[in-house]
Amino acid sequence: MSGQPATRRTVLKGAALAGTAGLGAAACSTESKLGHARTPTPTAPVDLGAAAEVPVGGTRLYREQRLLVHRPARGEYRAFSAQCTHAGCALDRIEENEGNCPCHGSRFDVTTGKALKGPATVPLPEVPVTVRDGRLIAGPQA
């Protein structure tokens, strides 16, 4: 068939196949922009333990609860989901104020939740957190 111009039907078939391939790639992307993270934040209040366990200027990762808590100053706390917004994996460690996702290498600023390195592009959702009787309580109605 070399030397013959492409027929209209061949061109249309190629365009249709390219469109189908594009849909397949889009299906792998994240509709909600939270990856496969179905419930990235607590649906009920969670007791994280003694507030003093988070040092001033530091961050603590609560892997089992999929939360991290940063304490910028005395009496101030910020909590974020520790579930990667790309594919829903739990962060496994904090190094130099960055939370690490072991699944695909995404990195997050633990002081703001901002995605620093992809494939994640969406920040970690912030979670309400409060101190009650010296204990950190995170989640709704916290």
PDB file of C-alpha atoms in Angstrom:
ATOM      1  CA  MET A   1       0.000   0.000   0.000  1.00  0.00           C
ATOM      2  CA  SER A   2       3.048   2.259  -0.005  1.00  0.00           C
ATOM      3  CA  GLY A   3       2.907   5.205  -2.302  1.00  0.00           C
ATOM      4  CA  GLN A   4      -0.893   5.497  -2.092  1.00  0.00           C
ATOM      5  CA  PRO A   5      -2.480   8.388  -0.191  1.00  0.00           C
ATOM      6  CA  ALA A   6      -4.386   7.492   2.987  1.00  0.00           C
ATOM      7  CA  THR A   7      -8.090   7.076   2.457  1.00  0.00           C
ATOM      8  CA  ARG A   8     -10.569   9.128   4.396  1.00  0.00           C
ATOM      9  CA  ARG A   9     -11.698   5.951   6.206  1.00  0.00           C
ATOM     10  CA  THR A  10      -8.118   5.187   7.361  1.00  0.00           C
ATOM     11  CA  VAL A  11      -7.674   8.716   8.689  1.00  0.00           C
ATOM     12  CA  LEU A  12     -11.007   8.570  10.561  1.00  0.00           C
ATOM     13  CA  LYS A  13     -10.159   5.170  12.061  1.00  0.00           C
ATOM     14  CA  GLY A  14      -6.831   6.544  13.313  1.00  0.00           C
ATOM     15  CA  ALA A  15      -8.549   9.560  14.853  1.00  0.00           C
ATOM     16  CA  ALA A  16     -11.119   7.337  16.570  1.00  0.00           C
ATOM     17  CA  LEU A  17      -8.416   5.061  17.992  1.00  0.00           C
ATOM     18  CA  ALA A  18      -6.414   8.041  19.235  1.00  0.00           C
ATOM     19  CA  GLY A  19      -9.548   9.380  20.939  1.00  0.00           C
ATOM     20  CA  THR A  20     -10.184   6.021  22.609  1.00  0.00           C
ATOM     21  CA  ALA A  21      -6.595   5.890  23.855  1.00  0.00           C
ATOM     22  CA  GLY A  22      -7.032   9.373  25.287  1.00  0.00           C
ATOM     23  CA  LEU A  23     -10.138   8.253  27.172  1.00  0.00           C
ATOM     24  CA  GLY A  24      -8.211   5.335  28.626  1.00  0.00           C
ATOM     25  CA  ALA A  25      -5.508   7.684  29.881  1.00  0.00           C
ATOM     26  CA  ALA A  26      -8.137   9.995  31.338  1.00  0.00           C
ATOM     27  CA  ALA A  27      -9.675   7.052  33.196  1.00  0.00           C
ATOM     28  CA  CYS A  28      -6.360   6.633  35.017  1.00  0.00           C
ATOM     29  CA  SER A  29      -6.434  10.251  36.155  1.00  0.00           C
ATOM     30  CA  THR A  30      -8.287  11.279  39.279  1.00  0.00           C
ATOM     31  CA  GLU A  31     -11.789  12.629  38.909  1.00  0.00           C
ATOM     32  CA  SER A  32     -11.896  13.923  42.465  1.00  0.00           C
ATOM     33  CA  LYS A  33      -8.273  15.077  42.373  1.00  0.00           C
ATOM     34  CA  LEU A  34      -7.777  12.924  45.485  1.00  0.00           C
ATOM     35  CA  GLY A  35      -6.614   9.818  43.696  1.00  0.00           C
ATOM     36  CA  HIS A  36      -8.044   6.617  45.068  1.00  0.00           C
ATOM     37  CA  ALA A  37      -8.327   8.193  48.515  1.00  0.00           C
ATOM     38  CA  ARG A  38     -11.995   7.499  49.193  1.00  0.00           C
ATOM     39  CA  THR A  39     -12.091   8.956  52.711  1.00  0.00           C
ATOM     40  CA  PRO A  40      -8.840  10.864  53.168  1.00  0.00           C
ATOM     41  CA  THR A  41     -10.035  12.562  56.353  1.00  0.00           C
ATOM     42  CA  PRO A  42     -11.682  11.183  59.504  1.00  0.00           C
ATOM     43  CA  THR A  43     -15.471  10.931  59.514  1.00  0.00           C
ATOM     44  CA  ALA A  44     -15.618  11.024  63.331  1.00  0.00           C
ATOM     45  CA  PRO A  45     -13.411  12.610  66.018  1.00  0.00           C
ATOM     46  CA  VAL A  46     -10.124  10.756  66.567  1.00  0.00           C
ATOM     47  CA  ASP A  47      -8.135  10.861  69.830  1.00  0.00           C
ATOM     48  CA  LEU A  48      -4.454  11.082  68.876  1.00  0.00           C
ATOM     49  CA  GLY A  49      -3.078  11.053  72.398  1.00  0.00           C
ATOM     50  CA  ALA A  50      -1.148  13.598  74.431  1.00  0.00           C
ATOM     51  CA  ALA A  51      -0.727  16.958  72.714  1.00  0.00           C
ATOM     52  CA  ALA A  52       2.748  17.254  74.268  1.00  0.00           C
ATOM     53  CA  GLU A  53       3.942  14.384  72.028  1.00  0.00           C
ATOM     54  CA  VAL A  54       4.151  16.864  69.138  1.00  0.00           C
ATOM     55  CA  PRO A  55       7.143  19.132  69.813  1.00  0.00           C
ATOM     56  CA  VAL A  56       6.934  22.883  69.175  1.00  0.00           C
ATOM     57  CA  GLY A  57       8.178  23.435  65.612  1.00  0.00           C
ATOM     58  CA  GLY A  58       7.820  19.728  64.847  1.00  0.00           C
ATOM     59  CA  THR A  59       5.461  17.317  63.184  1.00  0.00           C
ATOM     60  CA  ARG A  60       4.242  13.880  64.176  1.00  0.00           C
ATOM     61  CA  LEU A  61       2.952  11.236  61.809  1.00  0.00           C
ATOM     62  CA  TYR A  62       0.057   9.096  63.061  1.00  0.00           C
ATOM     63  CA  ARG A  63       0.250   6.330  60.452  1.00  0.00           C
ATOM     64  CA  GLU A  64      -2.529   4.149  61.830  1.00  0.00           C
ATOM     65  CA  GLN A  65      -4.967   7.086  61.846  1.00  0.00           C
ATOM     66  CA  ARG A  66      -3.571   8.407  58.529  1.00  0.00           C
ATOM     67  CA  LEU A  67      -3.007  11.858  59.992  1.00  0.00           C
ATOM     68  CA  LEU A  68      -0.090  14.154  60.607  1.00  0.00           C
ATOM     69  CA  VAL A  69      -0.008  17.023  63.090  1.00  0.00           C
ATOM     70  CA  HIS A  70       2.311  20.026  62.872  1.00  0.00           C
ATOM     71  CA  ARG A  71       2.851  22.301  65.874  1.00  0.00           C
ATOM     72  CA  PRO A  72       4.171  25.658  64.609  1.00  0.00           C
ATOM     73  CA  ALA A  73       4.110  27.334  68.052  1.00  0.00           C
ATOM     74  CA  ARG A  74       3.048  26.666  71.631  1.00  0.00           C
ATOM     75  CA  GLY A  75      -0.738  26.171  71.695  1.00  0.00           C
ATOM     76  CA  GLU A  76      -1.050  25.954  67.880  1.00  0.00           C
ATOM     77  CA  TYR A  77      -1.661  22.771  65.920  1.00  0.00           C
ATOM     78  CA  ARG A  78      -2.433  22.020  62.278  1.00  0.00           C
ATOM     79  CA  ALA A  79      -3.525  18.569  61.127  1.00  0.00           C
ATOM     80  CA  PHE A  80      -3.583  17.120  57.627  1.00  0.00           C
ATOM     81  CA  SER A  81      -4.581  13.842  56.091  1.00  0.00           C
ATOM     82  CA  ALA A  82      -1.516  11.594  55.732  1.00  0.00           C
ATOM     83  CA  GLN A  83      -3.100   9.853  52.749  1.00  0.00           C
ATOM     84  CA  CYS A  84      -1.442  10.744  49.442  1.00  0.00           C
ATOM     85  CA  THR A  85      -3.739  12.651  47.109  1.00  0.00           C
ATOM     86  CA  HIS A  86      -2.400  10.756  44.090  1.00  0.00           C
ATOM     87  CA  ALA A  87      -3.257   7.124  44.818  1.00  0.00           C
ATOM     88  CA  GLY A  88      -4.355   7.063  48.452  1.00  0.00           C
ATOM     89  CA  CYS A  89      -1.252   5.452  49.989  1.00  0.00           C
ATOM     90  CA  ALA A  90      -0.408   6.382  53.575  1.00  0.00           C
ATOM     91  CA  LEU A  91       2.669   8.559  54.055  1.00  0.00           C
ATOM     92  CA  ASP A  92       5.424   6.517  55.671  1.00  0.00           C
ATOM     93  CA  ARG A  93       7.830   9.085  57.112  1.00  0.00           C
ATOM     94  CA  ILE A  94       8.687  12.732  57.586  1.00  0.00           C
ATOM     95  CA  GLU A  95      12.103  14.066  56.610  1.00  0.00           C
ATOM     96  CA  GLU A  96      13.092  17.738  56.683  1.00  0.00           C
ATOM     97  CA  ASN A  97       9.457  18.927  56.922  1.00  0.00           C
ATOM     98  CA  GLU A  98       8.408  16.743  53.991  1.00  0.00           C
ATOM     99  CA  GLY A  99       5.994  13.830  54.163  1.00  0.00           C
ATOM    100  CA  ASN A 100       6.942  10.942  51.895  1.00  0.00           C
ATOM    101  CA  CYS A 101       4.594   8.686  49.944  1.00  0.00           C
ATOM    102  CA  PRO A 102       6.275   5.296  49.481  1.00  0.00           C
ATOM    103  CA  CYS A 103       4.089   4.259  46.536  1.00  0.00           C
ATOM    104  CA  HIS A 104       5.076   6.728  43.817  1.00  0.00           C
ATOM    105  CA  GLY A 105       7.445   9.186  45.517  1.00  0.00           C
ATOM    106  CA  SER A 106       5.137  12.158  46.051  1.00  0.00           C
ATOM    107  CA  ARG A 107       6.327  14.603  48.718  1.00  0.00           C
ATOM    108  CA  PHE A 108       4.269  17.053  50.782  1.00  0.00           C
ATOM    109  CA  ASP A 109       5.115  20.071  52.946  1.00  0.00           C
ATOM    110  CA  VAL A 110       3.980  18.967  56.417  1.00  0.00           C
ATOM    111  CA  THR A 111       3.514  22.573  57.571  1.00  0.00           C
ATOM    112  CA  THR A 112       1.011  23.471  54.815  1.00  0.00           C
ATOM    113  CA  GLY A 113      -0.032  20.188  53.157  1.00  0.00           C
ATOM    114  CA  LYS A 114       1.179  21.493  49.775  1.00  0.00           C
ATOM    115  CA  ALA A 115       2.271  18.896  47.187  1.00  0.00           C
ATOM    116  CA  LEU A 116       5.983  19.484  46.559  1.00  0.00           C
ATOM    117  CA  LYS A 117       6.837  16.596  44.219  1.00  0.00           C
ATOM    118  CA  GLY A 118       4.568  14.557  41.977  1.00  0.00           C
ATOM    119  CA  PRO A 119       2.863  12.661  40.758  1.00  0.00           C
ATOM    120  CA  ALA A 120       0.522  14.201  43.391  1.00  0.00           C
ATOM    121  CA  THR A 121      -0.480  17.768  42.523  1.00  0.00           C
ATOM    122  CA  VAL A 122      -3.246  18.342  45.069  1.00  0.00           C
ATOM    123  CA  PRO A 123      -2.395  19.322  48.666  1.00  0.00           C
ATOM    124  CA  LEU A 124      -3.179  17.099  51.629  1.00  0.00           C
ATOM    125  CA  PRO A 125      -6.615  17.988  53.002  1.00  0.00           C
ATOM    126  CA  GLU A 126      -6.498  19.916  56.263  1.00  0.00           C
ATOM    127  CA  VAL A 127      -8.289  18.322  59.204  1.00  0.00           C
ATOM    128  CA  PRO A 128      -9.722  20.233  62.177  1.00  0.00           C
ATOM    129  CA  VAL A 129      -7.708  19.600  65.336  1.00  0.00           C
ATOM    130  CA  THR A 130      -8.093  20.797  68.924  1.00  0.00           C
ATOM    131  CA  VAL A 131      -6.699  20.094  72.374  1.00  0.00           C
ATOM    132  CA  ARG A 132      -9.107  18.765  75.007  1.00  0.00           C
ATOM    133  CA  ASP A 133      -7.813  17.946  78.470  1.00  0.00           C
ATOM    134  CA  GLY A 134      -4.247  17.824  77.104  1.00  0.00           C
ATOM    135  CA  ARG A 135      -5.148  15.415  74.286  1.00  0.00           C
ATOM    136  CA  LEU A 136      -5.226  16.036  70.538  1.00  0.00           C
ATOM    137  CA  ILE A 137      -8.609  15.424  68.942  1.00  0.00           C
ATOM    138  CA  ALA A 138      -8.772  15.526  65.132  1.00  0.00           C
ATOM    139  CA  GLY A 139     -11.662  15.276  62.713  1.00  0.00           C
ATOM    140  CA  PRO A 140     -15.166  16.672  62.529  1.00  0.00           C
ATOM    141  CA  GLN A 141     -16.373  18.560  65.594  1.00  0.00           C
ATOM    142  CA  ALA A 142     -12.802  18.761  66.872  1.00  0.00           C
TER     143      ALA A 142
END
